Short mmCIF file of C-alpha atoms in Angstrom, two decimals:
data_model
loop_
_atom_site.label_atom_id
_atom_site.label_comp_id
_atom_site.label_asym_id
_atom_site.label_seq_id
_atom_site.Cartn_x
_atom_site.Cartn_y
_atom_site.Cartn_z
CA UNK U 1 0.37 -19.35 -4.80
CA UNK U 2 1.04 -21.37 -1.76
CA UNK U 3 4.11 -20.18 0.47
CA UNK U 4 5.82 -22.31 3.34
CA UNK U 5 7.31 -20.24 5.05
CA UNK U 6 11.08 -20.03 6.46
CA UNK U 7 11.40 -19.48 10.08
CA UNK U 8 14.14 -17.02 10.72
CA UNK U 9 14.17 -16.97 14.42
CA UNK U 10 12.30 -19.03 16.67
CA UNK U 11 11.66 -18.15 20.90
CA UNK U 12 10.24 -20.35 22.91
CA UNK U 13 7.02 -19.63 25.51
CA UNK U 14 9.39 -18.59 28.13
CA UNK U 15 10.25 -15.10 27.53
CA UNK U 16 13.14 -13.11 28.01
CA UNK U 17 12.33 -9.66 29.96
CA UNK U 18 13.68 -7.20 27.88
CA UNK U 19 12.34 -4.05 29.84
CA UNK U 20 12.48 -1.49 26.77
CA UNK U 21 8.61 -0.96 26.80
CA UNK U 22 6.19 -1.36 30.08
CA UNK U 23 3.09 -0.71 30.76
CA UNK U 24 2.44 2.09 33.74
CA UNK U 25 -1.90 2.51 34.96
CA UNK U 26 -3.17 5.68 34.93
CA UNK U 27 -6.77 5.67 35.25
CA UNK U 28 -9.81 3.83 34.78
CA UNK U 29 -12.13 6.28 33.24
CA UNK U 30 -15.84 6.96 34.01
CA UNK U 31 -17.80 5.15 31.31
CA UNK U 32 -21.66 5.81 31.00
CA UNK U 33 -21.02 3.29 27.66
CA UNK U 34 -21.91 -0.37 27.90
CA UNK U 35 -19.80 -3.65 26.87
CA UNK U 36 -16.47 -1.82 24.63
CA UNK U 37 -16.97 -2.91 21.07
CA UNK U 38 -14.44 0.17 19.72
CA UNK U 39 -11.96 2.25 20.66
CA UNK U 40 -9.45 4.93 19.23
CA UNK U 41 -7.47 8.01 19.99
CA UNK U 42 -6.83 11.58 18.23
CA UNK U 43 -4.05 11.96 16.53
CA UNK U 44 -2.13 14.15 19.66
CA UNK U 45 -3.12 11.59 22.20
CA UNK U 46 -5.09 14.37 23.69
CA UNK U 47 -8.57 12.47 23.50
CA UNK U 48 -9.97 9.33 23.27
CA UNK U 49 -13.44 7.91 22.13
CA UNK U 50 -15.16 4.88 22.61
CA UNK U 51 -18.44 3.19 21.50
CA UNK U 52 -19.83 -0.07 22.70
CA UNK U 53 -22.74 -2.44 21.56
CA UNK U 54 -25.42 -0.65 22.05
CA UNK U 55 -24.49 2.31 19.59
CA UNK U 56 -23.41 4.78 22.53
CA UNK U 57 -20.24 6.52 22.50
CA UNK U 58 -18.27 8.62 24.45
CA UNK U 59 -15.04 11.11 24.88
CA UNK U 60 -12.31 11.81 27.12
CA UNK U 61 -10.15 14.57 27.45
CA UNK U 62 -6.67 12.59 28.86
CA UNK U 63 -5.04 15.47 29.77
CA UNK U 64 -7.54 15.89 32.57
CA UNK U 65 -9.14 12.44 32.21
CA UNK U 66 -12.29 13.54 32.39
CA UNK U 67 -15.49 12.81 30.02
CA UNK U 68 -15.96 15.64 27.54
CA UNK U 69 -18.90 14.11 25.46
CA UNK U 70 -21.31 11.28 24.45
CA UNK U 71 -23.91 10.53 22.58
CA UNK U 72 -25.43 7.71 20.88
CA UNK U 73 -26.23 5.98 17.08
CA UNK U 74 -29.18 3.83 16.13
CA UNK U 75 -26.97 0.59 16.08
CA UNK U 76 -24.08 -1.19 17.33
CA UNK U 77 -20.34 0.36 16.74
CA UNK U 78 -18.08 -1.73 15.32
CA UNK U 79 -15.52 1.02 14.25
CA UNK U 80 -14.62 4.22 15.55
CA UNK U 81 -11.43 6.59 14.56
CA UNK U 82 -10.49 10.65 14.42
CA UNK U 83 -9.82 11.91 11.31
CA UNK U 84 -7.21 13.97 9.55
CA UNK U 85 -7.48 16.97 11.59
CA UNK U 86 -8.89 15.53 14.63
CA UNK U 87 -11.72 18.35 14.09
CA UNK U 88 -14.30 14.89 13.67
CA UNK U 89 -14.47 11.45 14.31
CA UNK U 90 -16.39 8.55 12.43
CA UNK U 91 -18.97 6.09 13.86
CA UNK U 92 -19.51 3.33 11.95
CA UNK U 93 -22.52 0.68 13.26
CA UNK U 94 -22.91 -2.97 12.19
CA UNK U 95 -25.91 -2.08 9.63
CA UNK U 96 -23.13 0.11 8.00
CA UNK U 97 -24.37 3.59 8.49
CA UNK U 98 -21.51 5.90 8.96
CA UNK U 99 -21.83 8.52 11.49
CA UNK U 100 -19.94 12.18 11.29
CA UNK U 101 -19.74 13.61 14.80
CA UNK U 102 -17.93 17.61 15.81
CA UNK U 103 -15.27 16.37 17.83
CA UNK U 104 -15.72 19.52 20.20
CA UNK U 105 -19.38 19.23 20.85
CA UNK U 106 -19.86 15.44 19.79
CA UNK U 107 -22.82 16.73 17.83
CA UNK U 108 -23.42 14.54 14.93
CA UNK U 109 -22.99 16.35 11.73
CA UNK U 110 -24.31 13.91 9.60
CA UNK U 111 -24.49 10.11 8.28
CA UNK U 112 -24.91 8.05 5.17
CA UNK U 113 -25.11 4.43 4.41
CA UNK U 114 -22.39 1.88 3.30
CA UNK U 115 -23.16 -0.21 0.64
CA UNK U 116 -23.50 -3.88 2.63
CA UNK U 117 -23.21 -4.38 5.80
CA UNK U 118 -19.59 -4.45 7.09
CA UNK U 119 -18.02 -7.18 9.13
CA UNK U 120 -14.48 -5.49 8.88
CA UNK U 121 -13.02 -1.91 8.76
CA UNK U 122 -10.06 0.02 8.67
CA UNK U 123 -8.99 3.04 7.47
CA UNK U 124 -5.97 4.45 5.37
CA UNK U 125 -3.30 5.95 7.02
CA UNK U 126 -4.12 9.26 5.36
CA UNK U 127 -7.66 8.89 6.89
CA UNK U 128 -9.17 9.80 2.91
CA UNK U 129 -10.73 6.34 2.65
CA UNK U 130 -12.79 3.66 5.04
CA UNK U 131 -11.90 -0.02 3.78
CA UNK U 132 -14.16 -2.85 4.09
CA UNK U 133 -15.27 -5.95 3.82
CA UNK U 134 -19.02 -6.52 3.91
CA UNK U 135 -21.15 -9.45 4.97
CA UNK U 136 -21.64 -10.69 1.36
CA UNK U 137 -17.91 -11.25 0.55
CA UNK U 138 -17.17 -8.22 -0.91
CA UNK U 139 -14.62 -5.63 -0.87
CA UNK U 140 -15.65 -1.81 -0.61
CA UNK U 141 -13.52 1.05 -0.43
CA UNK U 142 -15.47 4.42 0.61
CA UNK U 143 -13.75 7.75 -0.31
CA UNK U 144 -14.52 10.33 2.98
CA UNK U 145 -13.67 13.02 0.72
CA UNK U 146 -15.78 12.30 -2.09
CA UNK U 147 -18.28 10.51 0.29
CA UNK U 148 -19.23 7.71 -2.28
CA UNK U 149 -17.94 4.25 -2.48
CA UNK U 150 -14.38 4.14 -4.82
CA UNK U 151 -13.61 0.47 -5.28
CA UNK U 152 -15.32 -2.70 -4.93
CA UNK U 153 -13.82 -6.84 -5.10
CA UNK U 154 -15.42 -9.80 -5.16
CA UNK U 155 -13.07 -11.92 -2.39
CA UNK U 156 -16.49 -14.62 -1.68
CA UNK U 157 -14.45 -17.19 -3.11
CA UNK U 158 -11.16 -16.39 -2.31
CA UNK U 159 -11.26 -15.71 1.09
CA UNK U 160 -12.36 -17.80 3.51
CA UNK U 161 -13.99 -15.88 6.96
CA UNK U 162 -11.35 -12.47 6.59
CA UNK U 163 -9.97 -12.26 10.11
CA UNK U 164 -7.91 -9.22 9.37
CA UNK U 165 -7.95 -6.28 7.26
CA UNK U 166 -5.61 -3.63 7.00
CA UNK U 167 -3.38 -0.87 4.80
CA UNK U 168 0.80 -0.73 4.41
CA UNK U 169 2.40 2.18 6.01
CA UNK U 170 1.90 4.43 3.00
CA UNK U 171 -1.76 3.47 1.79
CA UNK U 172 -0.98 1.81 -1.14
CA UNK U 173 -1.30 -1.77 -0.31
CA UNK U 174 -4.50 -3.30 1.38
CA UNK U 175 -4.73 -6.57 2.98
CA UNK U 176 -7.29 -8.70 3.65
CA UNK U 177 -6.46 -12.26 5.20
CA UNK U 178 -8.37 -15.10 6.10
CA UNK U 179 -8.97 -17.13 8.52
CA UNK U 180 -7.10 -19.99 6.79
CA UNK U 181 -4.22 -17.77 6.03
CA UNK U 182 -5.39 -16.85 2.44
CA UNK U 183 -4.16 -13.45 1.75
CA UNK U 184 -5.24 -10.90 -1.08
CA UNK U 185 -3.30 -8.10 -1.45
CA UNK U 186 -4.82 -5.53 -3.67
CA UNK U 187 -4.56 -2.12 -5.02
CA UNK U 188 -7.41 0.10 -3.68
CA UNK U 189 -6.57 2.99 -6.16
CA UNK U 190 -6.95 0.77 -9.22
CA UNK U 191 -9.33 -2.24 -7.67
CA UNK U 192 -6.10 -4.62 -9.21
CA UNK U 193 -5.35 -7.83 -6.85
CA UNK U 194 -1.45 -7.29 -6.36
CA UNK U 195 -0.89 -11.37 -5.17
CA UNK U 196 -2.30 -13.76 -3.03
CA UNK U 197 -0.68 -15.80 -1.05
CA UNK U 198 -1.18 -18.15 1.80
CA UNK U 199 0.50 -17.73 4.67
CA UNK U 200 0.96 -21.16 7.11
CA UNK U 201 2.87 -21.69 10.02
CA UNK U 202 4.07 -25.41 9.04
CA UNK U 203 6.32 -26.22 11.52
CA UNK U 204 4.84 -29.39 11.79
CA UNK U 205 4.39 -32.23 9.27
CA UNK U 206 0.18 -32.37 8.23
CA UNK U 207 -1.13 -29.37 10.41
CA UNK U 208 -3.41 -26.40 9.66
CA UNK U 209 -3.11 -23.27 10.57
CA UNK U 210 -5.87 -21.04 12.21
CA UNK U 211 -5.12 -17.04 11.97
CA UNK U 212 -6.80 -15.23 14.55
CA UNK U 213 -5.66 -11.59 14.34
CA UNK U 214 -3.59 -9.56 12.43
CA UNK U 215 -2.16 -5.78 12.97
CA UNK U 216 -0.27 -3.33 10.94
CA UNK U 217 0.30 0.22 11.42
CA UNK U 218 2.22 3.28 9.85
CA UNK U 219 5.09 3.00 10.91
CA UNK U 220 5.94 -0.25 10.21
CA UNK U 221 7.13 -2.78 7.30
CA UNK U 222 5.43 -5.40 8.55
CA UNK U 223 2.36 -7.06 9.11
CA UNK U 224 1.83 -9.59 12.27
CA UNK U 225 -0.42 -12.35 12.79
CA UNK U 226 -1.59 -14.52 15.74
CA UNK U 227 -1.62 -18.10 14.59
CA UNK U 228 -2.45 -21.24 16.31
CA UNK U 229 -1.24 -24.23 14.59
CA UNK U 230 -3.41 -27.81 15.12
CA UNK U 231 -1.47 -31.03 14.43
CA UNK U 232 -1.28 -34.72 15.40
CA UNK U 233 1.73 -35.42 17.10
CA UNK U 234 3.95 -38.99 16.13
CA UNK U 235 2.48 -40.66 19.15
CA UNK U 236 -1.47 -40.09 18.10
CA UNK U 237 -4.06 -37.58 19.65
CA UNK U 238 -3.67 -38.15 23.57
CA UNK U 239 -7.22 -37.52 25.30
CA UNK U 240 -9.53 -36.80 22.27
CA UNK U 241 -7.40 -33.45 21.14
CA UNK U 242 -5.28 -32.68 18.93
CA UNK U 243 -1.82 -30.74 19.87
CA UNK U 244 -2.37 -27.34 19.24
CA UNK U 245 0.81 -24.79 19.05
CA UNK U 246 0.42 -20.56 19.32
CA UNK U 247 2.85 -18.16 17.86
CA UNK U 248 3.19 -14.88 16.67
CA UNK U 249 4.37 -14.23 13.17
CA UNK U 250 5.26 -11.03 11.10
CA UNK U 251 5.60 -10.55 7.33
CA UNK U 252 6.95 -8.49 5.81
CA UNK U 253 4.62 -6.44 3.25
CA UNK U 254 6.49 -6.13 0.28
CA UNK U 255 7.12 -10.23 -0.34
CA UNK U 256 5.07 -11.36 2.17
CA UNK U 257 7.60 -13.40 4.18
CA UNK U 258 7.93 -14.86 7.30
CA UNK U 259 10.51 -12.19 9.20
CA UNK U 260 9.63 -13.52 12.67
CA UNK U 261 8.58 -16.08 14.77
CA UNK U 262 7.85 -16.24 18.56
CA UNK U 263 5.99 -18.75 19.98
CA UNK U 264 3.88 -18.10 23.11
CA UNK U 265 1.70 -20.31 25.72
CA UNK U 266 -2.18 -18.83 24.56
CA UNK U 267 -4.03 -17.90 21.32
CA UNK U 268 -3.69 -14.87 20.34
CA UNK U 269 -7.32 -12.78 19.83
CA UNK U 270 -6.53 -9.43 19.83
CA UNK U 271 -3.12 -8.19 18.52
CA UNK U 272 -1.90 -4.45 17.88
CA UNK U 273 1.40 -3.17 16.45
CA UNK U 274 2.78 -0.83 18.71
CA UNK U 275 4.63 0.87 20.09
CA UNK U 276 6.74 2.33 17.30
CA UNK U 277 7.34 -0.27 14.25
CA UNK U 278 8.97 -3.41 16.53
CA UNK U 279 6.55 -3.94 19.43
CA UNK U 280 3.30 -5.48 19.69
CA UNK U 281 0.36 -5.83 22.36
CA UNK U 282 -2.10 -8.54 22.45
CA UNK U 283 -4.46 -10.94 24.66
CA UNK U 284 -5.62 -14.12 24.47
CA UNK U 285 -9.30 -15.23 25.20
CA UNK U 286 -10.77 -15.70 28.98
CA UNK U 287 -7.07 -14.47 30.32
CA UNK U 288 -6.71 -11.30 32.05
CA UNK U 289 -3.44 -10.10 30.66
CA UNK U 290 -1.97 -7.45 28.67
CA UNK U 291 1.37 -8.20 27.02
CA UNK U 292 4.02 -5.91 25.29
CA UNK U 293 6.54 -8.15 23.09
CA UNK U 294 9.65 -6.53 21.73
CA UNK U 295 9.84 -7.87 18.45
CA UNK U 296 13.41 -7.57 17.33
CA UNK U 297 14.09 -9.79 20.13
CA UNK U 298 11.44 -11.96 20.57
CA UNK U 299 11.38 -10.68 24.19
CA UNK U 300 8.55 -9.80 26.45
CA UNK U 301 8.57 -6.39 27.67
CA UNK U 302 6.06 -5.95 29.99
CA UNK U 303 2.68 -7.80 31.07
CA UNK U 304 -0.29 -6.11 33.28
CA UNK U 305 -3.49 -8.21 34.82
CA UNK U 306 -6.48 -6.58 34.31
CA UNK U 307 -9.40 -6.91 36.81
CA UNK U 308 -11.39 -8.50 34.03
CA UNK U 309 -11.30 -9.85 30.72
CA UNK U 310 -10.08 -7.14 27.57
CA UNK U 311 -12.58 -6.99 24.61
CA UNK U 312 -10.64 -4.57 22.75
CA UNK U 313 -7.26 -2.87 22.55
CA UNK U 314 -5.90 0.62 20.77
CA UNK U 315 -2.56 1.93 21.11
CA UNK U 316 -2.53 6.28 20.11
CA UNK U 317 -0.47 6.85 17.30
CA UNK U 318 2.25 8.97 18.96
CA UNK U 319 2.82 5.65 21.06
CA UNK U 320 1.99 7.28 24.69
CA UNK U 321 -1.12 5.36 25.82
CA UNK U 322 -2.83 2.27 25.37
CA UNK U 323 -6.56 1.84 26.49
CA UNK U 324 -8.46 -1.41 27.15
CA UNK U 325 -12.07 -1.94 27.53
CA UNK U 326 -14.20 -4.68 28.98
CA UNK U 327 -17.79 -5.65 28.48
CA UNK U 328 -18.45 -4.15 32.29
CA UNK U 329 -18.07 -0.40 31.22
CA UNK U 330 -14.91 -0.51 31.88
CA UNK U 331 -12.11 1.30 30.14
CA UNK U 332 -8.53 1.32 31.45
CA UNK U 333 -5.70 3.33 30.28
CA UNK U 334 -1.82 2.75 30.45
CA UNK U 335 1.26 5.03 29.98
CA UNK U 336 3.53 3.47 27.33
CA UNK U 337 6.97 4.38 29.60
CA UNK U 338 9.96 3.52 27.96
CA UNK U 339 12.94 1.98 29.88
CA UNK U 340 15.49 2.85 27.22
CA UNK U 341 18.34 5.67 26.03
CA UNK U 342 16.75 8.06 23.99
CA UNK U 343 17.30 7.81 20.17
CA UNK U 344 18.69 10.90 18.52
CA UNK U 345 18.30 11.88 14.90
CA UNK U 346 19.26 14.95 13.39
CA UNK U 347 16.82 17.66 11.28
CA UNK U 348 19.21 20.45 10.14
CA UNK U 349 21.51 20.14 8.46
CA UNK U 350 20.17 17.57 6.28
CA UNK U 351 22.67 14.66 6.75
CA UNK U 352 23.43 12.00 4.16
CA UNK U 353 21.52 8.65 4.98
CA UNK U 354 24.02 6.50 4.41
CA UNK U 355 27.49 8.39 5.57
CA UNK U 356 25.87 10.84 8.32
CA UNK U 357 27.57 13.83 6.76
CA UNK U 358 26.84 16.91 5.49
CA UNK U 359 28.67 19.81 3.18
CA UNK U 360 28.45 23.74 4.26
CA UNK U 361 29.85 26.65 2.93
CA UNK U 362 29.26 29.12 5.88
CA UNK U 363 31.57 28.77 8.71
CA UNK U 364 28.58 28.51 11.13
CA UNK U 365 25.89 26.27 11.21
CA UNK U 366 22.05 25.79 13.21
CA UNK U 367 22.11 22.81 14.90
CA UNK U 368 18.51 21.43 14.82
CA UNK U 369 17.67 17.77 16.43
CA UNK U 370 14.92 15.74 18.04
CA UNK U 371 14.81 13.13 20.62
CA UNK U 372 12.87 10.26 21.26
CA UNK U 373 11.67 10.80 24.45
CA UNK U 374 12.24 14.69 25.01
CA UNK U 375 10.19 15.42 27.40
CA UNK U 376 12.41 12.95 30.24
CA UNK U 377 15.28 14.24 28.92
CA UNK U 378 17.42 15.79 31.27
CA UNK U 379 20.33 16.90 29.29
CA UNK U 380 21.75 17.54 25.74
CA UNK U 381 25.46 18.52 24.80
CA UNK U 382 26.97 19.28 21.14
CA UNK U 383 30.47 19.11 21.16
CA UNK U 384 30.95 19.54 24.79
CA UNK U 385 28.51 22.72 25.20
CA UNK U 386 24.90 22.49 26.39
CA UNK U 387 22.48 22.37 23.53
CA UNK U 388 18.78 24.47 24.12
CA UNK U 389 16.06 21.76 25.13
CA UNK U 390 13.08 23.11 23.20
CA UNK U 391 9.64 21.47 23.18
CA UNK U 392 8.27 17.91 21.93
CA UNK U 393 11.56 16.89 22.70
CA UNK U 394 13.94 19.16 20.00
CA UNK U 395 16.62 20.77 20.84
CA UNK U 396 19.33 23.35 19.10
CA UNK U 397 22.85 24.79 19.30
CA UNK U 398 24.95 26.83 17.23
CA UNK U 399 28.29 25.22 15.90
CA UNK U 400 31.75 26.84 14.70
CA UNK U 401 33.46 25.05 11.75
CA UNK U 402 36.83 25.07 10.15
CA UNK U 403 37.64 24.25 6.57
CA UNK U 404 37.37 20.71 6.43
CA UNK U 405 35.85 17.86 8.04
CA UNK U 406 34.81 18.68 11.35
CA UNK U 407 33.78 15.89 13.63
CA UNK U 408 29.91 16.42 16.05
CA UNK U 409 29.17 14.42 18.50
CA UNK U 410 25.63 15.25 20.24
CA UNK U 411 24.63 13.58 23.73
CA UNK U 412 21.65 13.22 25.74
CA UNK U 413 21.23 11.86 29.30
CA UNK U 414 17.73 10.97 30.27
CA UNK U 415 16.70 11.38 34.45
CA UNK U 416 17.06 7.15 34.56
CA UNK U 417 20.69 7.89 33.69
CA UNK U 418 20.11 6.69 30.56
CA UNK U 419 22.95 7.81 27.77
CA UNK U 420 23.24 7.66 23.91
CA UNK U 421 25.10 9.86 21.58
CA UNK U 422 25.16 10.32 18.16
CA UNK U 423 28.59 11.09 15.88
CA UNK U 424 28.25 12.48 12.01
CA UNK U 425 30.21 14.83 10.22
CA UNK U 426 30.26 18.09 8.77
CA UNK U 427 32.26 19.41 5.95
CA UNK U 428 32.99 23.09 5.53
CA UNK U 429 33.55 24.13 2.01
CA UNK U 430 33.83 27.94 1.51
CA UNK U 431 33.54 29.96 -1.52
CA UNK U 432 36.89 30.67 -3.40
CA UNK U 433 38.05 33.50 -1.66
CA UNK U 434 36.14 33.51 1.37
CA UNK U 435 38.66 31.87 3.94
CA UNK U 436 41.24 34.26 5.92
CA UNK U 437 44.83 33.64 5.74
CA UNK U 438 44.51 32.61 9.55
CA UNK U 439 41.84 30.15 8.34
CA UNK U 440 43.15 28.56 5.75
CA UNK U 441 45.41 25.59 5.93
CA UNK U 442 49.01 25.12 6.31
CA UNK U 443 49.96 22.51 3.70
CA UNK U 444 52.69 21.95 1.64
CA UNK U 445 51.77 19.41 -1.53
CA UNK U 446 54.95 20.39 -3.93
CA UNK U 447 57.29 17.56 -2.00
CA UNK U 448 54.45 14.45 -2.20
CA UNK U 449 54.55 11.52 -3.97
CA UNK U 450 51.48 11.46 -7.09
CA UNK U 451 50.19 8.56 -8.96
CA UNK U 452 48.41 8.38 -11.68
CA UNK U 453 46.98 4.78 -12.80
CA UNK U 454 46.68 4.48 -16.66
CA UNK U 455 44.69 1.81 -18.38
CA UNK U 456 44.75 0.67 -21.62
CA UNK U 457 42.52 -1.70 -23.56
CA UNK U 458 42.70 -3.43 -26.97
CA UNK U 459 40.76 -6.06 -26.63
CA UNK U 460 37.17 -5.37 -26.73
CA UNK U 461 33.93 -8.27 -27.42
CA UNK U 462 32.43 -7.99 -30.57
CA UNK U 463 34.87 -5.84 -32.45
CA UNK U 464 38.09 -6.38 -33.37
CA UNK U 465 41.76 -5.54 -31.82
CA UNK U 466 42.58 -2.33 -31.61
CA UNK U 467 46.22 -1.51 -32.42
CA UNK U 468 47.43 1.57 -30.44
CA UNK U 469 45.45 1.36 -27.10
CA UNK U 470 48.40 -0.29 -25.44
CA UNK U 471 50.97 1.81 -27.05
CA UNK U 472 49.30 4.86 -26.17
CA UNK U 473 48.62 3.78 -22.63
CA UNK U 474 52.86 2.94 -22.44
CA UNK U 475 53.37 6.36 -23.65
CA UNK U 476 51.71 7.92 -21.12
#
């Protein structure tokens, strides 16, 4: 199935500065590695690992930024991550021998061999299974748990040179696309092939498109591509070349759709998605820059020069640092500051999703909440009265209710001055009985108006008419 796809919104190379997300140095760390082939982060953000060509890797504690560990594999790393419990880390090389290592003493524990040698990985968000494609044209999928391959899919003649590789936000889609846009979509759990699709920029008449990275992550919907479209323009190829056209696209998982569009000036080679589900990070080839793009607006947020070129790029899942490495040893890392009101959402009560409301029966209530960014948060109020700032950004307060619908409003003011506040509503319903006469409500219903709306009908398809409905109806 061939898709050309819609463009929804379209941004052209000169980008707005949207200032939600920028990027803030904090260190360039000691590196006894070589040129950076991998990087990744534990879960927390507390450490970092990376690995480089040679096989050697190493680890950081960030909280002190200082090297904790190192050590080295028999062959070049081409994927590193943490798993579940951040107790141990993988190692994968480029003959596909996957390496267990103590994430305390980064000791390996042991190793095994991949069937085929990979040329992509990635890794379910659950971190239960390694995904990848091997140098043969085949599709593996390795179970951690039961340390044995799980699935395998022949994609040789499907896909042409897979430039991306990667698992929705709940692990039950896998993607691999390539370099022509061709895009298999599969079912690891049952080895079935879901759709394929190809996925084209086309906004010009006769031109190919080129992918040359893709990201997803797990807390997004979508999927997002760097494509560089090659056409000839009405007036012929001026010089020898071509007209060649970069953009940034994201699809959404479920149909595969073009949600997206933002054109900008390079190729993109590297792309990540991150922070949270509507920003993304990338560089292009031979240029020294990092760039953060707000997606929902097609706006740049921020852009740092590096003091040489980026080989690779990670973002840690709780969205506080991004690290880049270089083939001279070096890695830096960034603070992920956001220039933005906190976001608010509410844990307890359990609201309704659509109306933001809730039903109790007890005539007080724990107030339980979280905040985007709670640890720059200077100040929280429920109703007027200062709420408890706890840690990892929650916060709590007790609240008094009446029968009835009672209105909360919770605010937060971050130390930029930064507002936002959040309005739901809580019902109080007491058990029969349970209100005092002071409590309970002062209204009078014996001198309103009621109306009652009767309906009667006689005529019904497929059987015939029915005599006394309307009558009946009338009589009421």
């Amino acid at each position: 199935m061939k898709i050309r796809l819609l463009t929804l919104a379209l941004f052209s190379a000169n980008f707005l500065f949207a200032q939600q997300i920028f990027i803030s140095p904090v260190a360039k760390l000691n590196s006894i590695i070589d040129k950076v082939t991998s990087l990744a982060f534990s879960s927390d953000g507390e450490r970092m690992i990376a690995g480089d060509r040679k096989g050697n890797f190493q680890m950081w504690d960030l909280n002190e930024l200082k090297s904790v560990g190192s050590g080295r594999v028999g062959e070049e790393i081409i994927f590193m991550d943490f798993l579940r419990d951040d107790d141990q880390f993988i190692v994968i090389g480029a003959k596909g021998t996957i390496n267990f290592i103590d994430a305390l003493t980064a000791q390996k524990t042991q190793s095994m061999k991949l069937d085929g040698a990979p040329s992509l990985i990635t890794i379910d968000p659950e971190k239960h299974f390694v995904s990848y494609v091997s140098k043969d044209g085949t599709l593996r999928v390795f179970s951690l748990r039961a340390q044995m391959q799980q699935a395998r899919i022949d994609i040789s003649n499907r896909v042409n040179k897979p430039v991306y590789l990667g698992y929705d936000r709940f692990g039950q889609q896998l993607a691999v696309m390539g370099q022509d846009g061709t895009t298999l979509l599969c079912n690891p759990a049952n080895q079935r092939i879901l759709r394929e699709v190809v996925l084209r920029s086309d906004e010009f008449s006769g031109s190919s498109s080129v992918m040359h990275a893709g990201a997803s992550n797990k807390a997004s919907d979508l999927f997002v591509t760097g494509v560089q479209e090659v056409f000839i323009p009405k007036g012929g190829i001026q010089g020898g070349q071509p007209e060649r056209r970069n953009s940034i696209i994201a699809y959404d998982w479920d149909s595969s759709n073009e949600v997206k569009r933002i054109r900008v000036n390079n190729r993109i080679d590297e792309i990540v998605l991150g922070p949270g589900p509507a920003h993304i990070v990338y560089y292009s080839e031979k240029r020294f820059e990092l760039s953060v793009v707000d997606l929902d607006q097609g706006a740049l947020s921020s852009q740092v020069t590096m003091e040489e070129y980026p080989e690779v790029i990670e973002i840690s899942d709780e969205d506080t640092y991004l690290e880049a490495g270089d083939k001279n040893r070096t890695i830096d890392l960034f603070e992920l500051m956001q220039n933005a009101a906190p976001q608010i959402r509410i844990t307890k009560p359990a609201l309704s999703r659509n109306y933001a409301q809730a039903s109790i029966k007890e005539d007080k209530v724990q107030l339980e909440g979280v905040l985007s960014d709670g640890a720059k948060i200077k100040k929280v109020s429920v109703n007027g009265q200062d709420a408890n700032i706890l840690q990892n950004g929650k916060f709590g307060a007790e609240i008094n209710l009446a029968p009835g619908k009672n209105k909360v409003r919770v605010l937060a003011e971050d130390y930029k001055s930064n507002t936002a506040f959040k309005d739901f509503y809580l019902t109080r319903i007491p058990e029969v009985g349970s209100i005092p006469d002071g409590d309970k409500p002062a209204i009078d219903y014996s001198s309103q108006k009621r109306v009652a709306l009767v309906i009667g009908n006689a005529d019904y398809t497929g059987v015939g008419a029915l005599n006394n409905t309307v009558n009946d109806a009338n009589a009421m």
